[in-house]
Every structure is written in C-alpha cells, then in structure tokens.
Coordinates of C-alpha atoms in Angstrom, one line a residue:
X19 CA 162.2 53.5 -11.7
X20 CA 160.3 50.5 -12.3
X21 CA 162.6 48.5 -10.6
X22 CA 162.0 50.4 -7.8
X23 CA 157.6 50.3 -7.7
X24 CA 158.1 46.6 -8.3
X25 CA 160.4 46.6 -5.3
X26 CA 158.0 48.6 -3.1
X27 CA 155.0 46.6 -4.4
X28 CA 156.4 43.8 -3.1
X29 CA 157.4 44.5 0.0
X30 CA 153.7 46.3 0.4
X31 CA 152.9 42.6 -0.4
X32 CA 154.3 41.7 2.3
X33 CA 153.7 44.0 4.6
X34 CA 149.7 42.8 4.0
X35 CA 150.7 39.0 4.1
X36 CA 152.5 39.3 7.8
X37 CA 150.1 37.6 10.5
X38 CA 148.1 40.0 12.8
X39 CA 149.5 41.3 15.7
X40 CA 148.8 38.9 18.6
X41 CA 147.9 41.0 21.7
X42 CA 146.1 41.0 25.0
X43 CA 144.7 44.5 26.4
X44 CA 143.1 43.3 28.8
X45 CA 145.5 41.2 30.5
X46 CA 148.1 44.6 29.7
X47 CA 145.1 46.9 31.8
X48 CA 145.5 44.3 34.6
X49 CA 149.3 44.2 34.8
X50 CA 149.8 48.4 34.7
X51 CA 146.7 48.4 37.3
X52 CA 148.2 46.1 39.9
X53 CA 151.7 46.9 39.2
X54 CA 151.0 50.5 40.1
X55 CA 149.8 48.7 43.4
X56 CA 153.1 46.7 43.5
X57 CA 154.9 49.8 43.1
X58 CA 153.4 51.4 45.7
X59 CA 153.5 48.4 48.1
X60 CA 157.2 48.2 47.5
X61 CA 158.4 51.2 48.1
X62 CA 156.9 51.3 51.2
X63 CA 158.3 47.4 52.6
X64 CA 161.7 49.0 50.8
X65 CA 161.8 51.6 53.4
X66 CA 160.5 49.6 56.4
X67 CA 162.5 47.4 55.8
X68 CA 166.9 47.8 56.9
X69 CA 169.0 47.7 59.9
X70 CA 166.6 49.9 62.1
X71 CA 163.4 48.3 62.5
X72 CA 160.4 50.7 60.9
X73 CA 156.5 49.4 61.1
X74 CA 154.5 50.5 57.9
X75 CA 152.7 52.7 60.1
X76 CA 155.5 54.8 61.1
X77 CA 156.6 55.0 57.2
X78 CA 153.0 56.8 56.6
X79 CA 153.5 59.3 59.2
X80 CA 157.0 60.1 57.9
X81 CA 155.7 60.7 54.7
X82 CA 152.7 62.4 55.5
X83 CA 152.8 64.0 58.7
X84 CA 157.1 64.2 58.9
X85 CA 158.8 65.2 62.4
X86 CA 162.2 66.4 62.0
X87 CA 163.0 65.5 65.7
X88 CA 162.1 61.6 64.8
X89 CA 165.2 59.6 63.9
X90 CA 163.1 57.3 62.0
X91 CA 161.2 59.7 59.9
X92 CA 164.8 61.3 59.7
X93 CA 166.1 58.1 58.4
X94 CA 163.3 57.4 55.9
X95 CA 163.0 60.9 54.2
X96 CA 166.8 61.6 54.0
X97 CA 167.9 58.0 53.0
X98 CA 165.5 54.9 52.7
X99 CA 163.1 56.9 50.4
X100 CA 165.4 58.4 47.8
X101 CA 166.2 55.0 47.5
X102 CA 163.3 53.5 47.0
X103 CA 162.5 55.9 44.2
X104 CA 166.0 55.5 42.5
X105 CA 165.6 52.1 42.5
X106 CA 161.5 52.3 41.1
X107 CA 163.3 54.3 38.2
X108 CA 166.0 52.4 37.4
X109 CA 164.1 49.0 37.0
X110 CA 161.2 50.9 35.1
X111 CA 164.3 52.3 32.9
X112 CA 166.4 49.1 32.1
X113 CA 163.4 47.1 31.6
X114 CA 162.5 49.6 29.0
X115 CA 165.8 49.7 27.5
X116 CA 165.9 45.7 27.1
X117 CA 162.2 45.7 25.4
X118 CA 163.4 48.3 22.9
X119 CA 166.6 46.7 22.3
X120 CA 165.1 43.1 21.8
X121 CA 162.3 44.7 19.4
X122 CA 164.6 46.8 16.9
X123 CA 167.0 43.7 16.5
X124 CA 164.9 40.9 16.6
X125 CA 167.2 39.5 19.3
X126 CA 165.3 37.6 22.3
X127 CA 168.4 38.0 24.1
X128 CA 169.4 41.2 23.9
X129 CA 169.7 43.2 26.7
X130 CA 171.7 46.4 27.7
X131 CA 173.8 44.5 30.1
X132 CA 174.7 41.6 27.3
X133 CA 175.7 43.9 24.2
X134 CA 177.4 46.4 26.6
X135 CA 175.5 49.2 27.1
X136 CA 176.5 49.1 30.7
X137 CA 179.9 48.5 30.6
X138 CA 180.5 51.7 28.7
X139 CA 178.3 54.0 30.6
X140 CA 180.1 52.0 34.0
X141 CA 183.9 52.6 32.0
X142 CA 182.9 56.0 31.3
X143 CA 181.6 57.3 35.1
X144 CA 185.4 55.2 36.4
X145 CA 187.0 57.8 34.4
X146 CA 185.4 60.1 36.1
X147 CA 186.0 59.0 39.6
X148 CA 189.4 58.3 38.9
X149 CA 190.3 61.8 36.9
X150 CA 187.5 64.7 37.8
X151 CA 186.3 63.3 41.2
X152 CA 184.7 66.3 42.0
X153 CA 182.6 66.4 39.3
X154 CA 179.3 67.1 40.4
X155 CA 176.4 64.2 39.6
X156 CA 174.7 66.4 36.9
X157 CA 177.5 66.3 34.5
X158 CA 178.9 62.4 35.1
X159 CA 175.7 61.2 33.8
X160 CA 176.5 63.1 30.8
X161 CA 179.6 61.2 30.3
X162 CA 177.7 57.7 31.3
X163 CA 175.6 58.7 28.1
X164 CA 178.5 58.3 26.3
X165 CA 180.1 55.7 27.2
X166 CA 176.5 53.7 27.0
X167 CA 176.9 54.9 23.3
X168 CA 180.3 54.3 22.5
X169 CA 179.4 50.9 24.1
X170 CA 176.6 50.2 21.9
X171 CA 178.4 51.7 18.7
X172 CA 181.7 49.2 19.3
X173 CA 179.4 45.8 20.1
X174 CA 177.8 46.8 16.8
X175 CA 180.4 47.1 15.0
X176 CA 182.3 44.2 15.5
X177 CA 179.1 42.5 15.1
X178 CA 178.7 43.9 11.9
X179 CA 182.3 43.7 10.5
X180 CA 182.5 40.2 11.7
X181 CA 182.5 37.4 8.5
X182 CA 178.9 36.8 7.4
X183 CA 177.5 40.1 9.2
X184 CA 175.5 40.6 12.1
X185 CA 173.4 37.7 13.7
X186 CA 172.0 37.7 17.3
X187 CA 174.6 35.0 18.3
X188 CA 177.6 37.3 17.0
X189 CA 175.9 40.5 19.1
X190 CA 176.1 38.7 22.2
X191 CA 179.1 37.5 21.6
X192 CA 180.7 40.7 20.9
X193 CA 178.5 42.4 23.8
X194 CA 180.1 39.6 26.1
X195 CA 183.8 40.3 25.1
X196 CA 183.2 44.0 24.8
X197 CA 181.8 43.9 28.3
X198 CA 184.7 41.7 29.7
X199 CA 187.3 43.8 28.3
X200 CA 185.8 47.4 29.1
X201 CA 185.3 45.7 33.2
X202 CA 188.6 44.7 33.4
X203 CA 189.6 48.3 32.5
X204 CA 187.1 49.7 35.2
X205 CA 188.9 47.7 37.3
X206 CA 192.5 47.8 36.9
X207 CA 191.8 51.9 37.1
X208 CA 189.9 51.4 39.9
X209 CA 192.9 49.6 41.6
X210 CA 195.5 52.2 40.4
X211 CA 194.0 55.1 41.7
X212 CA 192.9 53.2 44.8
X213 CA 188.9 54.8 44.7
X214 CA 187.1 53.7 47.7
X215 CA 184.8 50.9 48.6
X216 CA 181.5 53.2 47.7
X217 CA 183.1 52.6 44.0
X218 CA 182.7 49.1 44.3
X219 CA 179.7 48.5 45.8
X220 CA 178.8 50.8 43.0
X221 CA 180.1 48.6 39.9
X222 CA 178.6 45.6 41.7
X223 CA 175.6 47.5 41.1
X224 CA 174.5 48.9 44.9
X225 CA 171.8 51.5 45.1
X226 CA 171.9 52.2 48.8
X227 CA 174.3 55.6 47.8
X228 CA 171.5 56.9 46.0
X229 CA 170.5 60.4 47.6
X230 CA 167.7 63.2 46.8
X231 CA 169.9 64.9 44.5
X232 CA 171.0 62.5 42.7
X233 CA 166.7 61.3 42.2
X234 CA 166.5 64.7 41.0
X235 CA 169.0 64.6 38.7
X236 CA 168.3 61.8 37.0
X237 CA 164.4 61.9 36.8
X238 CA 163.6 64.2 34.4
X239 CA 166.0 62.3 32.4
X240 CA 164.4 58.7 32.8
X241 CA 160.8 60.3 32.6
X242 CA 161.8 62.0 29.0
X243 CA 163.5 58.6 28.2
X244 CA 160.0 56.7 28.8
X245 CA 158.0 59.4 27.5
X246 CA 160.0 58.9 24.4
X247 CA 159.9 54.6 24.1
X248 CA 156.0 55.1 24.4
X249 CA 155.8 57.3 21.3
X250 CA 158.0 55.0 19.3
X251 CA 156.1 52.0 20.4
X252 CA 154.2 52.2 17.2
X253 CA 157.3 51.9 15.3
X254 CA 159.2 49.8 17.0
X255 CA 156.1 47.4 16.9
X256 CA 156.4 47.3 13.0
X257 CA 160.2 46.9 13.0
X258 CA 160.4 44.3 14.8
X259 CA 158.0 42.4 12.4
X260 CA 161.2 42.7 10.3
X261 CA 162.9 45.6 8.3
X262 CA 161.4 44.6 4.7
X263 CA 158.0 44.4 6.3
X264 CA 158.5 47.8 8.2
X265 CA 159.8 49.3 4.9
X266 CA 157.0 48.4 3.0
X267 CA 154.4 49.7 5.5
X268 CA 156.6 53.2 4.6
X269 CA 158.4 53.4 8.0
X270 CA 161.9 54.7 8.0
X271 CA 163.6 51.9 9.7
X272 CA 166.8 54.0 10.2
X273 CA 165.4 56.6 11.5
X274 CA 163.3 54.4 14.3
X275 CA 166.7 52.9 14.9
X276 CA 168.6 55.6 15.8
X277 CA 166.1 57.4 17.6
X278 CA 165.6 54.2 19.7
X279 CA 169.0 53.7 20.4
X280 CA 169.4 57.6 21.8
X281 CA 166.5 56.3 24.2
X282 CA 168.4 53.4 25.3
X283 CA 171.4 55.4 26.1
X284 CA 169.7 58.3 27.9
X285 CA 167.8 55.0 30.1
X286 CA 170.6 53.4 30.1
X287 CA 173.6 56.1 31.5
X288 CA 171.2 57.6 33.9
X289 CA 170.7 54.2 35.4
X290 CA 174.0 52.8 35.0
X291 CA 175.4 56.7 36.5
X292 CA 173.5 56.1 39.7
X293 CA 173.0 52.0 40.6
X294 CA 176.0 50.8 38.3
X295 CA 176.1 48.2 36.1
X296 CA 172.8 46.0 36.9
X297 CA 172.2 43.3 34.4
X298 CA 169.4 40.7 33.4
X299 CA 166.1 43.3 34.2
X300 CA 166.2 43.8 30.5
X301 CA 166.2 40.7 29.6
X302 CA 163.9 39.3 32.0
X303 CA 161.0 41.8 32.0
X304 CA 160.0 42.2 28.5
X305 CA 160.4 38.0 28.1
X306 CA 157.9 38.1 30.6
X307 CA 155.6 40.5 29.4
X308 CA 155.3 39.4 26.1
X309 CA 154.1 36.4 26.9
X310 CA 151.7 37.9 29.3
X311 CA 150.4 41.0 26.8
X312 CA 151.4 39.6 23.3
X313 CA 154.5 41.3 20.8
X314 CA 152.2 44.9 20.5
X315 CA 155.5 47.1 21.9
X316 CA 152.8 50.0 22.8
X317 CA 151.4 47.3 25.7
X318 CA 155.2 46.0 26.4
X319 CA 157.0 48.8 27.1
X320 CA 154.5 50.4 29.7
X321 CA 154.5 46.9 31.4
X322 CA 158.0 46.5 31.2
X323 CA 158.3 50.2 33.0
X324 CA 155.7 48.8 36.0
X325 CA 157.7 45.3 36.0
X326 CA 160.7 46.5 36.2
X327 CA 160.1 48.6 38.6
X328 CA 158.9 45.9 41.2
X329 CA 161.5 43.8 40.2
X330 CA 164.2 45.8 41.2
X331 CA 162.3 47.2 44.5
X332 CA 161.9 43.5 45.5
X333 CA 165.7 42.8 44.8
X334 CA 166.5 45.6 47.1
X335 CA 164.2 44.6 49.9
X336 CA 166.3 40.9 49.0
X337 CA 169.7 42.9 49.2
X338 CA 168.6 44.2 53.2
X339 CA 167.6 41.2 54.4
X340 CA 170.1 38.4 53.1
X341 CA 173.3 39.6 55.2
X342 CA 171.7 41.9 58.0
X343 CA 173.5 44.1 58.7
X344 CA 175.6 43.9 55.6
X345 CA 173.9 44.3 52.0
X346 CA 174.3 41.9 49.1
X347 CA 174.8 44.1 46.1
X348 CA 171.9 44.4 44.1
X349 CA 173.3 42.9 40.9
X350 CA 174.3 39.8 42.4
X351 CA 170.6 39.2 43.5
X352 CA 169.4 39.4 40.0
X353 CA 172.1 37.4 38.3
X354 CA 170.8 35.0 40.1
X355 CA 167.7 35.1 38.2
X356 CA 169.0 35.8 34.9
X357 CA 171.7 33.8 34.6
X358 CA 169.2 30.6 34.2
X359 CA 166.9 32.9 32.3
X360 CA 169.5 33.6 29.9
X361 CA 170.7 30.3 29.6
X362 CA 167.0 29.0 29.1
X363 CA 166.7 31.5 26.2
X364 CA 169.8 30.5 24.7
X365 CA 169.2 26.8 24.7
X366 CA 165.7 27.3 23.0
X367 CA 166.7 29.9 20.6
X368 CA 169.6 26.8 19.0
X369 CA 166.8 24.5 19.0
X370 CA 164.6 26.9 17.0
X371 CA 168.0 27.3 15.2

C-alpha cells in the first residue's frame, strides 16, 4: 500500500512538473470561422465545376429555387451535390481520425492510412462485393467497421509482440506491411471474381459514386463519430502528454484508449465504405493544425474536422479538372502531397532521434 501512494505521489509530481499547454484560441476561432467559409465556397466550385459547364449562379438557383425540368439543376441535386457533401465528410472524418490517432500514441506519423486502418475497412467492403454483392450500403459499412478494427488490432499487435515492444518506427512499419499485404488480397479477389471498374476507381479512393443514400447512411455515423472525438478532446489532450503524466492526473488511460480507437474505426469504415482507401489527410491536417493552434486536442480536432474538409473538396475540384473528361482518382491527388509530407516527417523525427 505504500508502495502504491509513493507511486501515485510521484507521478502526481509529475503531472504538476509537465510544461503548460501551449495553445492559440485565437488563431483556432479564426481557422473554424473561415474554414466554415472555405467549406461553403467549396462545395459550391465542387459542383460547378465537371464535364458540363455550371456558373455559380445557376448552382444557387438549383439549390434554392430547384427546377426538375432543368438538366443542370438535375445534375447538381442528384449527383454533383451528394458529392460534395460525401466528400466535406470524409475529409472532416479522416482528418479527425489521424489527430486522435497521433495524440493517443505519441506518433507524429501516424495516420489511419499508415497503421492500416484503411486497408482493413477497404479488405473488408472487397469481401463484400465479391461474396454478398447485393448487400445494401447500410450493412457494408458495418463490416468496413470491422475490418478498420481488425486492421488496427493486427498493426498493433505485431507492433507490440515485436522484440523490444512497440515504438512509432515499428507501428509504421507493421502498418506498412499490414497494408501491403491486406491490398494485395483486395486485389487478387478483386481479379478472381472479375468486380467491375466502379470497384477500382473505388480502392483508388474515387468519390464521384457517392449518391444521396449513401450521404444518408453514413452521416449520422460521422456526425456521432465527431460528436464523440470532441468530448474526449480533454483526455486525449492529457494522454498525449504521456501515459505516466495522464495517470497521475487520475485519467484512465485505457479507458481513453479504447474509446478513442472505437471513434477512429466508426470515422474511419464510414469513410473508407464510401470514398475507399484515401490516405495522407490524417497525417497532413492535424501536422498543420498544431502548428497553427498549439497541442490543446480540444482546438485540434475541430480544426482538423474544418481542414479536412476543404482539403478533400479542393482535391476533388483537382480530380475534375486534371484529365477532363476523365477523373484522376482522388487518392492519387493527395499522395501527391503526403508522400513528401511523410517523408519530411520521417527525416526530422531520426534527427530528433
């Protein structure tokens, strides 16, 4: 027992030694104010912009005055809309994922794409096409939830198995071979049952599938999954000041860990379920917005929601306008980004090393 008070003592000790939280509201008020403006302003250059040339002015009277006999406000409500939004969701929802990810293991480059997250929710919804194709969209995101979790659980636990335990080298390491390995799968059964080229575009991660009902479907999830990550900000802020620090402030680190991980997979399989595998936003985005708002995860992960967001809305408007009339799949545009961006972090975290 006394042991056990010296024990807590010092990690209280601790706890009250650690530096003060370095964070910037105001520059955090800024970025959620004009990112809401960003969101708005992309989704409507996402839908003006395509194949059939739509002015900004006929995108407002589809939307607010809608005439069912006008191809293009025929073409923006049934298609270039539910797009939009998928897309607004999905980037707000990786983002997040990444942030949380990065905070509760201390890794600066972790992200749902890198320890894969993605490539188990994208294994998981190839089963599906290949095996139950006409299972309806409501109950393959169930089984990308999953396969994001069996995903996470086998990264982690050859991570953790591995000689010396777990670092952040070894869980990118075992994300990267875990995520080659689970791809290949997708593909070979991809190949064997010969599922169509919407399948591929799909695993490339392409949003322009994305319909009303499948929005519908995966909104409330994303919406709770958010909701969620900004009521564990708190926590997650603490943890990722380190687990002996968070334990002496009296948090159950366990706890925080698996309840942040559920969020990641709900984020995570609804996104993967609709877009596909897109990598990087996790990574990118809360990099970015820490060094814009501070480490204060109940700043970051609203930021990271509004950030992502445009990010992916501007990598869409990208995808239209590369190839016209063809589309670049939307993951290919942001590797593009966060393939430097990872390398960059990787190279400064050895030197730090």
């Amino acid at each position: 027992m006394w042991r056990r008070r010296s024990k807590m003592a010092k990690l209280q000790q601790q706890a009250e030694a650690s530096p003060p939280l370095r964070t910037r509201p105001l520059a955090a008020s800024l970025i959620l104010l004009i990112g809401i403006g960003a969101i708005a302003l992309g989704i409507g250059l996402s839908i003006a912009v395509g194949v059939a040339d739509i002015t900004l002015g006929t995108v407002w009277d589809a939307l607010v005055r809608f005439d069912g006999g006008n191809n293009h406000h025929q073409i923006i409500q049934s298609l270039r809309l539910p797009r939009a939004l998928a897309g607004a969701l999905v980037g707000a929802a990786f983002a997040v994922s990444g942030a949380l990810i990065q905070g509760m293991t201390r890794n600066p480059i972790a992200d749902t794409g890198l320890l894969g997250v993605n490539a188990g929710a994208g294994f998981a919804v190839v089963l599906v096409f290949a095996f139950i194709p006409w299972l309806p969209f409501a109950y393959i995101i169930m089984f990308s939830f999953i396969g994001a979790g069996l995903g996470v659980a086998l990264v982690y636990g050859i991570a953790y198995f591995s000689r010396g335990g777990m670092t952040p080298l070894k869980l990118v390491l075992a994300g990267a071979v875990v995520g080659s390995l689970v791809s290949g799968l997708s593909q070979a059964i991809s190949l064997l049952f010969q599922i169509n080229y919407d399948l591929a575009f799909w695993s490339a991660g392409g949003i322009s599938t994305a319909d009303w009902f499948q929005v519908s479907v995966m909104l409330p999830w994303i919406v709770a999954g958010l909701t969620c990550a900004l009521i564990l900000s708190r926590s997650v802020t603490i943890l990722s000041l380190g687990e002996d620090v968070a334990a002496g402030l009296g948090q159950r680190t366990k706890l925080v860990k698996g309840l942040g991980a559920a969020i990641v997979m709900v984020l995570t399989g609804a996104s993967v379920a609709t877009v596909g595998g897109v990598g990087f936003i996790g990574l990118i985005v809360p990099h970015i917005v820490r060094y814009l708002v501070g480490v204060d995860y109940r700043w970051i992960i609203p930021c990271s929601a509004v950030l992502g967001a445009v990010l992916v809305l501007l990598a869409d408007i990208g995808a239209k306008m590369i190839a016209v009339p063809y589309e670049t799949p939307l993951g290919s545009i942001i590797a593009v980004l966060g393939v430097p961006f990872f390398l960059y972090l990787a190279r400064r975290e050895r030197r730090e090393l």
